[in-house]
Short mmCIF file of C-alpha atoms in Angstrom, two decimals:
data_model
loop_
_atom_site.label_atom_id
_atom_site.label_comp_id
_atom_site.label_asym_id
_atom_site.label_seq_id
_atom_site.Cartn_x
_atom_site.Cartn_y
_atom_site.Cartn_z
CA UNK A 1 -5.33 -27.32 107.53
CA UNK A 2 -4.98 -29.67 104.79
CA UNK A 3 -3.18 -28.55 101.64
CA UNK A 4 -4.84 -28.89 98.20
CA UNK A 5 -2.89 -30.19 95.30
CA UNK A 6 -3.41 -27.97 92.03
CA UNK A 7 -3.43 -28.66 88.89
CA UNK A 8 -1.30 -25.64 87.99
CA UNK A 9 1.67 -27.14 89.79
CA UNK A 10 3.61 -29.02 87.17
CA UNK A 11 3.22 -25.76 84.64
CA UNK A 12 4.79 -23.72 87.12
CA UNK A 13 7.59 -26.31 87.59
CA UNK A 14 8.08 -26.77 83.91
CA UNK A 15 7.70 -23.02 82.94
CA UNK A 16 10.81 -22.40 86.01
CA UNK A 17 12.88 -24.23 83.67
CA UNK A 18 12.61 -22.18 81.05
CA UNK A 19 11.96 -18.34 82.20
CA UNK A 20 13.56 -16.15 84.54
CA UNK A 21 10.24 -15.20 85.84
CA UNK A 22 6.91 -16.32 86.41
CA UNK A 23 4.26 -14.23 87.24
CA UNK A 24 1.22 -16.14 88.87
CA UNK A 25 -2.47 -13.53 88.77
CA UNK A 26 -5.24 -14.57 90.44
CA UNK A 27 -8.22 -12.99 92.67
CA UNK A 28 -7.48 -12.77 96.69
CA UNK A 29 -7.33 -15.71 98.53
CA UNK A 30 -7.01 -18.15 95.57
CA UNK A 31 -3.85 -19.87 96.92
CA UNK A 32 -1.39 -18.36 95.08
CA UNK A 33 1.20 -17.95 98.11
CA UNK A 34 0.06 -21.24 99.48
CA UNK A 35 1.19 -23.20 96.19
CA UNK A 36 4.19 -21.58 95.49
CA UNK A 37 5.73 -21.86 98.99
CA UNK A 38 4.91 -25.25 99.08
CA UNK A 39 6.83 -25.66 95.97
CA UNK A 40 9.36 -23.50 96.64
CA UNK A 41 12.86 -25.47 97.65
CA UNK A 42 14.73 -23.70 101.25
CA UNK A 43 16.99 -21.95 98.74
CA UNK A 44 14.13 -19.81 97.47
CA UNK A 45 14.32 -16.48 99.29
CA UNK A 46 10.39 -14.83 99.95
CA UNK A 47 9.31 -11.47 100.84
CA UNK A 48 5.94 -10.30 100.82
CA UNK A 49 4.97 -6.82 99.74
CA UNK A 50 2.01 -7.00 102.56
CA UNK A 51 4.98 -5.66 104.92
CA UNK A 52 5.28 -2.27 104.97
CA UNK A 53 8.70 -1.68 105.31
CA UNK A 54 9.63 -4.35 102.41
CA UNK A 55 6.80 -2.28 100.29
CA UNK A 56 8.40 0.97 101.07
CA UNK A 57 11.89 -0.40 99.92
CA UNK A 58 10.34 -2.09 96.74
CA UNK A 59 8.75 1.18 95.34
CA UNK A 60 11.61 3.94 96.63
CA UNK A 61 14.57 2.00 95.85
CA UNK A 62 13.73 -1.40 94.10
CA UNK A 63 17.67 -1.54 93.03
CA UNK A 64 18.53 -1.86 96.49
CA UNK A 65 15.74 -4.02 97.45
CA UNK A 66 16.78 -6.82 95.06
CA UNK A 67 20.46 -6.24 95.97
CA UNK A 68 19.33 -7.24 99.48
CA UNK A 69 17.48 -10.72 98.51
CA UNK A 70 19.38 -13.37 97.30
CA UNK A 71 18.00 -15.16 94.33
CA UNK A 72 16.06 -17.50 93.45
CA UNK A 73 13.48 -15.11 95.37
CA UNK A 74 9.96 -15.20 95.52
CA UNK A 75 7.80 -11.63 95.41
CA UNK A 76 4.33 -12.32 97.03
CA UNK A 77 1.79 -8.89 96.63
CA UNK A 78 4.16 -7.94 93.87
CA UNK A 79 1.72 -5.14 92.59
CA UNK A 80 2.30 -3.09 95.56
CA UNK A 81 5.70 -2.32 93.73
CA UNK A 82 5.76 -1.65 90.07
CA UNK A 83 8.80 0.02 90.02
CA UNK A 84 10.48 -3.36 90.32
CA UNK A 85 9.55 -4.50 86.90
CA UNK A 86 12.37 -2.21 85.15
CA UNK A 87 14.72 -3.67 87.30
CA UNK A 88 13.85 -7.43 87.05
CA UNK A 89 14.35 -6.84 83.22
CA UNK A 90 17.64 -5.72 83.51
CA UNK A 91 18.86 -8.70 85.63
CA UNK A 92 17.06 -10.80 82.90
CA UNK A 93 18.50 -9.29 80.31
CA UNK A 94 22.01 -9.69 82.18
CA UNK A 95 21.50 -13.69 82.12
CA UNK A 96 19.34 -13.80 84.80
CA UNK A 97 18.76 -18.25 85.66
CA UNK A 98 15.86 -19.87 84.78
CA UNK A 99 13.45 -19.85 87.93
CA UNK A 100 14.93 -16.59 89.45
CA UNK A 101 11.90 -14.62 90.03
CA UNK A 102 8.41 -16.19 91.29
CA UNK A 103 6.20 -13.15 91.12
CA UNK A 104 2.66 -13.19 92.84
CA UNK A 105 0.02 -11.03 92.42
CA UNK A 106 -3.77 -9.89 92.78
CA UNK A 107 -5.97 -7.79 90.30
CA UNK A 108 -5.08 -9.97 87.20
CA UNK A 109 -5.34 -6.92 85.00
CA UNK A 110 -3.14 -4.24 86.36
CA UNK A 111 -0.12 -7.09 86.60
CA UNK A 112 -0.86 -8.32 83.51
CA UNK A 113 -0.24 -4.88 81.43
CA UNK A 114 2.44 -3.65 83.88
CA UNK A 115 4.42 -7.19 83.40
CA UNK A 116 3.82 -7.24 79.19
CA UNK A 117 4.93 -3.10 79.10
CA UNK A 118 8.47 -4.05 80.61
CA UNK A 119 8.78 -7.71 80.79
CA UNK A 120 7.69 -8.49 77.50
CA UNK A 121 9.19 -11.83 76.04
CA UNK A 122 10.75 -12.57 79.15
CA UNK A 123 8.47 -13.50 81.86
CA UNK A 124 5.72 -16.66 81.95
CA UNK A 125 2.27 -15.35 83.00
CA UNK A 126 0.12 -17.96 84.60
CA UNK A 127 -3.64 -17.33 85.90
CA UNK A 128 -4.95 -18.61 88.85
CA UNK A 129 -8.68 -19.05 89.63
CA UNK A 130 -9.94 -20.83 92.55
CA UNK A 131 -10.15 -24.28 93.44
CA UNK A 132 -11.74 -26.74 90.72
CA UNK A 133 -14.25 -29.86 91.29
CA UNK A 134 -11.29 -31.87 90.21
CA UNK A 135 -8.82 -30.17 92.33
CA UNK A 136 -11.27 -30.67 95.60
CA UNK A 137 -13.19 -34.03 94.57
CA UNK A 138 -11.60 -35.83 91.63
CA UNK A 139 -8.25 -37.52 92.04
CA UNK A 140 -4.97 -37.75 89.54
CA UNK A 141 -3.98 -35.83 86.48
CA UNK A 142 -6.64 -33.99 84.23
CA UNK A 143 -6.49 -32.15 80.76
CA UNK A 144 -8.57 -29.46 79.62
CA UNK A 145 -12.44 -29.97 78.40
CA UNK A 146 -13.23 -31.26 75.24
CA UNK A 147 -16.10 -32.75 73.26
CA UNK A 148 -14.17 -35.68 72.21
CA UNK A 149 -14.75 -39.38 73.28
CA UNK A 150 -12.02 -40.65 74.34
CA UNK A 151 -11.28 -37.72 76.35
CA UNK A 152 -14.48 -37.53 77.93
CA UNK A 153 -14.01 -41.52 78.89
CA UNK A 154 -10.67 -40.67 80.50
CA UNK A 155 -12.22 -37.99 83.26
CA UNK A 156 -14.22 -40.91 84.63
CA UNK A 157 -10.70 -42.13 85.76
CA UNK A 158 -10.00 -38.69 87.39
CA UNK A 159 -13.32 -36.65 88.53
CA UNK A 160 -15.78 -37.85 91.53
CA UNK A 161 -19.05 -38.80 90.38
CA UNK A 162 -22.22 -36.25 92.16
CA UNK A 163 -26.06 -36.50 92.01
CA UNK A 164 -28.14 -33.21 91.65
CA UNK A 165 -28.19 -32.43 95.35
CA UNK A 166 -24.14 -32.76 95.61
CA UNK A 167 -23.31 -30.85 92.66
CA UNK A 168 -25.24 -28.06 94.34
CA UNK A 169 -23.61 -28.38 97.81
CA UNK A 170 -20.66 -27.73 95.61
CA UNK A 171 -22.13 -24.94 94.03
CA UNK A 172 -23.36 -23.44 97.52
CA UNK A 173 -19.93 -24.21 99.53
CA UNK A 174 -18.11 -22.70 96.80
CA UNK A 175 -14.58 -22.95 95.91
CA UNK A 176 -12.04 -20.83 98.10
CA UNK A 177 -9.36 -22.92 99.60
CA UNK A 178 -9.86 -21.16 103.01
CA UNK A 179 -12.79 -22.64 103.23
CA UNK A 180 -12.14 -26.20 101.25
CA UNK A 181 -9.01 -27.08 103.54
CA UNK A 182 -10.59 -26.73 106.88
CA UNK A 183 -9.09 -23.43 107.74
CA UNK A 184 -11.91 -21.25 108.67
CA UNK A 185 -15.54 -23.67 109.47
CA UNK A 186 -17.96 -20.44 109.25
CA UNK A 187 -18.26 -20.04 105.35
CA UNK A 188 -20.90 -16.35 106.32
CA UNK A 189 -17.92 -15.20 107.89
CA UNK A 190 -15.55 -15.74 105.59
CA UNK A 191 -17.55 -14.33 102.42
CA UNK A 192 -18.62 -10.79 104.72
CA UNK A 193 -14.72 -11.08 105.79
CA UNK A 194 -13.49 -11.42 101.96
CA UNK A 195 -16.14 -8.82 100.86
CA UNK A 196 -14.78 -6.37 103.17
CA UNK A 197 -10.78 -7.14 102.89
CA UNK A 198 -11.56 -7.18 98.63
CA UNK A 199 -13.68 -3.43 98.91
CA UNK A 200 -10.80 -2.20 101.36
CA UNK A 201 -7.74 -3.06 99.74
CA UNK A 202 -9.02 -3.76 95.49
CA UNK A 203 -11.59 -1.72 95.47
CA UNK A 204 -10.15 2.14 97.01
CA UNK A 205 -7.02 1.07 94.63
CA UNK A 206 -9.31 1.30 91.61
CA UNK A 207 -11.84 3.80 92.80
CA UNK A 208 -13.12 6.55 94.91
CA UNK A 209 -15.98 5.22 97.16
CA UNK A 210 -17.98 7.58 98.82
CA UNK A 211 -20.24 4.65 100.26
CA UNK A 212 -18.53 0.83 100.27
CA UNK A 213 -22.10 -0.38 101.64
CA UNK A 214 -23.76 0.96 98.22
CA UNK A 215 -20.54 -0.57 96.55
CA UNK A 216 -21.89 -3.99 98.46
CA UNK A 217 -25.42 -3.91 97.23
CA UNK A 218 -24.15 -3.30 93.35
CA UNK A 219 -21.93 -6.75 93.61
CA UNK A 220 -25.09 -8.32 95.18
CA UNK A 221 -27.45 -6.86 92.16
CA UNK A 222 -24.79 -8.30 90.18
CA UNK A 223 -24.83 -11.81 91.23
CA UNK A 224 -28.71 -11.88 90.70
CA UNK A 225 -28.18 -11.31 87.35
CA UNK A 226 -25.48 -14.42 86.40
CA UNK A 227 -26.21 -16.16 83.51
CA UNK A 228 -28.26 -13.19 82.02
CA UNK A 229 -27.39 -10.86 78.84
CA UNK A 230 -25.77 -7.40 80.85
CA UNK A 231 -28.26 -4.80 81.56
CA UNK A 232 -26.03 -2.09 83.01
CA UNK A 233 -28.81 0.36 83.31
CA UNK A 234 -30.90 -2.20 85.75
CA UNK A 235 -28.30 -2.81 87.82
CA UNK A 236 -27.43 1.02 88.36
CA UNK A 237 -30.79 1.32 88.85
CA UNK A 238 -31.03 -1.35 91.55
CA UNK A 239 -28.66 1.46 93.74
CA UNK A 240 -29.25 4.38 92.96
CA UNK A 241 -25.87 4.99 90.73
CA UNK A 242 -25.92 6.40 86.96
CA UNK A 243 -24.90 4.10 83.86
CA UNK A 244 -21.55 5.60 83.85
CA UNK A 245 -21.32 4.55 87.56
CA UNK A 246 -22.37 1.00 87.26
CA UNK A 247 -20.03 0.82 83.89
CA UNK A 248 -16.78 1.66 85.84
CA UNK A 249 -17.56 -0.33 88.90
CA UNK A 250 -18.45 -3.36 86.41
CA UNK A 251 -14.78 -2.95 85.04
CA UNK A 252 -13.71 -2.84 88.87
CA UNK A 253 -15.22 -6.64 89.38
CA UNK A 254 -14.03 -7.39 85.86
CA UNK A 255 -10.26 -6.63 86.62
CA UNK A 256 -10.04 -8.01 89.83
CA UNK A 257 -11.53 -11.28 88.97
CA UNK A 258 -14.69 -11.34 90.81
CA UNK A 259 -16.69 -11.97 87.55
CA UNK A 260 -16.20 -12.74 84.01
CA UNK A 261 -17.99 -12.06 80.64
CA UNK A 262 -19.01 -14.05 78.17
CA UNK A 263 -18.78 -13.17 74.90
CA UNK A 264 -21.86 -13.65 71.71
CA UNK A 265 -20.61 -15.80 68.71
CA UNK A 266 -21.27 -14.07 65.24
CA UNK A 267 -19.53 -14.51 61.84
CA UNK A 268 -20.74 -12.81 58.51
CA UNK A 269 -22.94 -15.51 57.88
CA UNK A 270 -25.33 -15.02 61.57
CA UNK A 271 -25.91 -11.16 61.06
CA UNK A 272 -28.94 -11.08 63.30
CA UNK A 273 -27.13 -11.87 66.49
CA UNK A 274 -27.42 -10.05 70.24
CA UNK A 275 -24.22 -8.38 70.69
CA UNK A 276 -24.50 -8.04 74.49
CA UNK A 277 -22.08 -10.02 76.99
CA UNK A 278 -23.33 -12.28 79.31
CA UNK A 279 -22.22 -11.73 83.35
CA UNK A 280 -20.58 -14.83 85.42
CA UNK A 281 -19.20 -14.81 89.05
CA UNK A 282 -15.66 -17.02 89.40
CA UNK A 283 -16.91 -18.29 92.56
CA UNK A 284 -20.55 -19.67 92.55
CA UNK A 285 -20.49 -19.91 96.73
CA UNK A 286 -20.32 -15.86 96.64
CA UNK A 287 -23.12 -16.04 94.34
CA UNK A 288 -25.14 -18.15 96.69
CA UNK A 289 -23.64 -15.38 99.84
CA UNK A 290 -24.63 -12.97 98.44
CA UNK A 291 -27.94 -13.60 97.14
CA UNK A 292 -29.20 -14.70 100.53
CA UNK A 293 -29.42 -18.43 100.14
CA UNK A 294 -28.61 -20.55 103.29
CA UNK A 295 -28.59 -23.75 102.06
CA UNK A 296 -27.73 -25.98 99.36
CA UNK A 297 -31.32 -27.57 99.26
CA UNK A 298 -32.66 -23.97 99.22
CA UNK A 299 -30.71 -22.98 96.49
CA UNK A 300 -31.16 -26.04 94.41
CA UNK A 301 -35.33 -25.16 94.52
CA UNK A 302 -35.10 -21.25 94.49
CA UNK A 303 -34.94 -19.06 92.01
CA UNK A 304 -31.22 -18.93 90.98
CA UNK A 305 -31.01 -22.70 90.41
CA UNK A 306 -30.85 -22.69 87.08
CA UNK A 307 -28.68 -19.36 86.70
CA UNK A 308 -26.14 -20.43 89.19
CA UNK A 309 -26.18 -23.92 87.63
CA UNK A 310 -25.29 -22.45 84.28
CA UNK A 311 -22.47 -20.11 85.87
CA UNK A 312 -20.51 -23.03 88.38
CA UNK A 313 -20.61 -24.95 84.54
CA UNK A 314 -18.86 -21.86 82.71
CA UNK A 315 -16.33 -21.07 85.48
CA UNK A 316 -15.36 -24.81 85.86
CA UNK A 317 -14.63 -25.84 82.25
CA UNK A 318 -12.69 -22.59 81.91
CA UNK A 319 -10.87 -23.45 84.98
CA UNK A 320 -9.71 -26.54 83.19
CA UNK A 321 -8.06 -24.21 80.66
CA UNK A 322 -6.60 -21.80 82.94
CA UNK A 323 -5.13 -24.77 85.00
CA UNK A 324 -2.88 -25.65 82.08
CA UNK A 325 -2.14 -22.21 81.12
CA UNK A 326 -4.27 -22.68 78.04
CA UNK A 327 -6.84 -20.18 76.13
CA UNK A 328 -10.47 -21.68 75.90
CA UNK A 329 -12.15 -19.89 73.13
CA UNK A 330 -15.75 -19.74 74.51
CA UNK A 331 -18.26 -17.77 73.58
CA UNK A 332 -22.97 -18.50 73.85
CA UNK A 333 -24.91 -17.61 70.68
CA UNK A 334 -28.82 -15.76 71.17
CA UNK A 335 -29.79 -14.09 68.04
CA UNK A 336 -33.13 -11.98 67.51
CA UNK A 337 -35.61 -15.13 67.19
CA UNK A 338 -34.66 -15.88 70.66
CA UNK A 339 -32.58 -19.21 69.56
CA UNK A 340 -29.95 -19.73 72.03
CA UNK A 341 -27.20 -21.95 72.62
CA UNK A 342 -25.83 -21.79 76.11
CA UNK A 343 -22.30 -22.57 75.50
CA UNK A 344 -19.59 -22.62 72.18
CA UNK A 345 -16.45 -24.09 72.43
CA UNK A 346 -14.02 -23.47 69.37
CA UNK A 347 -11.60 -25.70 69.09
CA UNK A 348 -9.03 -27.13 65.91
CA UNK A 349 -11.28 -24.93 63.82
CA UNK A 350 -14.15 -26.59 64.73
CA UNK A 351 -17.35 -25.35 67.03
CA UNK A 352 -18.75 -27.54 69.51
CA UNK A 353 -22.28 -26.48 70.65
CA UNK A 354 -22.96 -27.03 74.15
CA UNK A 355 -26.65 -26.44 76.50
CA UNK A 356 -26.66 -26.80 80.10
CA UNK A 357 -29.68 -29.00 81.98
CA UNK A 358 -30.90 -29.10 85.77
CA UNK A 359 -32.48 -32.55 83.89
CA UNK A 360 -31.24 -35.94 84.67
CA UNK A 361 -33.00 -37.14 80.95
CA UNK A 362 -32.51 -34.45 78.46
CA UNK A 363 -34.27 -35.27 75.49
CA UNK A 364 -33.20 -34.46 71.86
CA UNK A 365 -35.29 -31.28 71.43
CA UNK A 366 -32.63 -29.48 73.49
CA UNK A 367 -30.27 -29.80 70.96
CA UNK A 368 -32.59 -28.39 67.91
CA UNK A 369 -30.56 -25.17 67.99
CA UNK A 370 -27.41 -26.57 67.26
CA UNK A 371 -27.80 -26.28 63.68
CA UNK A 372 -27.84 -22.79 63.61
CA UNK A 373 -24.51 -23.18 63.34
CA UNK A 374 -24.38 -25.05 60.43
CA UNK A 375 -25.06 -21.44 58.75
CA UNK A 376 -22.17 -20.45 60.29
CA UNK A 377 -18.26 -20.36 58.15
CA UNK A 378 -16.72 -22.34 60.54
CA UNK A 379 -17.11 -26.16 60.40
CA UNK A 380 -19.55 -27.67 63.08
CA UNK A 381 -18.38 -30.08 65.02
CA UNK A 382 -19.89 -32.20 67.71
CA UNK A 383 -22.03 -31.00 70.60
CA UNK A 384 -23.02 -32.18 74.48
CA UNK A 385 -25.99 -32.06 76.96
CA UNK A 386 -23.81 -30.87 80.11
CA UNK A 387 -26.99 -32.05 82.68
CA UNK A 388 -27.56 -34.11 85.70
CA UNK A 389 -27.40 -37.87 84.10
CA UNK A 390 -25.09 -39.97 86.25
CA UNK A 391 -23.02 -41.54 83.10
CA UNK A 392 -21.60 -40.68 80.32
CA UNK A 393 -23.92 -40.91 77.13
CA UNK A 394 -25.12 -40.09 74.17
CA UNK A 395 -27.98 -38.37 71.93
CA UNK A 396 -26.49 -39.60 68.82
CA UNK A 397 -22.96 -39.91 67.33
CA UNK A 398 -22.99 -36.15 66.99
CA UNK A 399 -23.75 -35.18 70.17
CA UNK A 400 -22.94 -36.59 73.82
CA UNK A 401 -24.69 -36.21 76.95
CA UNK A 402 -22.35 -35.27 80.03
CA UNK A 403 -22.93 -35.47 83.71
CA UNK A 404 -21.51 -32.07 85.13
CA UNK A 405 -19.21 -33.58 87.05
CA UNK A 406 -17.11 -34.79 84.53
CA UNK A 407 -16.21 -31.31 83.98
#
């Protein structure tokens, strides 16, 4: 099995020199263990909370369990055992090193508030998502997306060039390391094997299931929906489950990082704006398992193309943020006329519209919508055609035309 350098890496390094603690989030199988052992010197004790007896310590006695492990220590599966939070913040408090506690943990959301309620100020929370084009195909250091030239010029250096058909063997394969290092060859079995581990263990933590297949089919009516404005009442209706239903079990996926919303741009000025999210999947190759697809050349011509196209373009530019520990404030814009614009990146107080293209020659009428924002309080700044064109180029000085896999 070959291990995958990540770009999170040198934050987490950094970040140990400053905090007691670092919490790492992330969805299952994401890597989180894998990077930090491999960073982790031989003086770094580790216990996983995936034992049983370690778990049982952790949440009926945590003082004792930290009296047993040396520090620096690192807690893998630390949400099995809240109760160690308290206790962490007392040793911090007490003048606890820098680097003492490497915390690890699934369902983002539940570690998140449990580590800001009692380790507020004191601990460094980091997000993991899963594996980036740059982290599996592009080479060298990388920075977060922008819309700026020079920038733009610089991943050239770093990111692998693709055609159409790659990009969507990308797309297809996915981005779980299991499946990117070589560990397990059969990606159908790992997807049914990760759908079943994720309802098992994430899932019954959340909520009572009376039927995990009818769970199943509602994250598969979900994924044929990426890309569109949420429609909560189709999708329950697509199982047989009522809108409160469908609402909750949304929230489910939502807080253990399966998918992602994103958010409608408004100000004062654009009143007559939709005010519905719109629904992403972090990983485009469960997309493509779960919708049935069975190739990369199938799913390039089917249906989904464009959808799933738009969604592995969302997830990776926010990857780039989360991979540095930074926010990306991104949001699409649709308002009642039906004018859309696919993607908004704020940034320095400026927005940068962006549309996303199967084409490999977008033409200037794609960008007509832009200047809708130029109604808008906040300054306009310059836009990109994310598409299929090989190189770097440009519509005009205003607005640049990006291959995808500069991304």
């Amino acid at each position: 099995m070959t291990y995958i350098r990540r770009d999170l890496e040198e934050k987490i390094l950094s970040l140990s020199k400053e905090y007691a603690a670092i919490l790492i989030t992330g969805p299952r199988q994401v890597g989180k263990t894998t990077v930090l052992r491999q960073l982790k010197q031989e003086n770094r004790a580790y216990v996983t909370l995936d034992d049983l007896e370690d778990r049982s310590m952790a949440r009926n006695d945590p003082a004792l369990f930290l009296q047993l492990h040396d520090r620096p220590i690192l807690i893998d599966e630390v949400q099995y055992a809240p109760q160690l939070f308290s206790y962490i913040k007392i040793e911090i408090d007490n003048g606890a090193a820098p680097g003492s506690f490497w915390l690890s943990g699934s369902q983002a959301f539940r570690m998140m508030n449990l580590a800001q309620e009692s380790l507020a100020g004191r601990v460094a929370l980091l997000h993991m998502p899963s594996l980036s084009q740059h982290e599996i195909y592009g080479s060298g250091s990388t920075s977060p997306f922008t819309i700026e030239l020079n920038a733009l010029k610089e991943r050239v250096k770093t990111n692998a060039p693709a055609d159409m058909r790659e990009i969507y063997h990308r797309i297809w394969k996915g981005s779980m390391p299991g499946l990117i290092s070589g560990r397990f060859s059969d990606r159908d079995v790992f997807y049914s094997s990760y759908l079943q581990t994720y309802i098992d263990r994430d899932v019954s933590d959340l909520v009572n299931l009376t039927d995990k297949l009818i769970f199943q089919d509602f994250i598969r009516s979900a994924a044929c929906r990426i890309g569109q404005v949420l429609n909560i009442h189709d999708i329950a209706q697509d199982v047989g489950v009522s809108d409160d239903t469908a609402k909750r079990w949304l929230q489910v996926l939502e807080k253990s990082d399966v998918i992602f919303y994103l958010r409608p741009y408004s100000n004062n000025l654009l009143k007559r704006t939709v005010k519905t999210p719109k629904l992403y999947f972090f990983d485009t190759g469960l997309v493509a398992y779960l919708t049935k697809y069975s190739s990369p050349d199938i799913l390039a011509n089917g249906a989904l193309s464009g959808a799933i196209l738009e969604n592995y373009v969302v997830s990776e530019l926010l990857k780039t943020y989360q991979n540095h520990a930074r926010e990306c404030l991104l949001w699409y814009y649709r308002d009642k006329e039906m004018r859309e614009i696919d993607m908004i990146m704020e940034s320095d107080g400026m927005l940068h519209p962006l549309e996303i293209k199967r084409s490999v020659n977008p033409g200037k009428e794609l960008i007509r919508a832009f200047d809708i924002l130029n109604k808008s309080s906040t300054a306009r700044g310059k836009g990109g055609l994310l598409c299929m064109r090989p190189t770097l180029s440009a519509i005009n000085s205003d607005n640049y035309i990006i291959p995808i896999w500069m991304i």
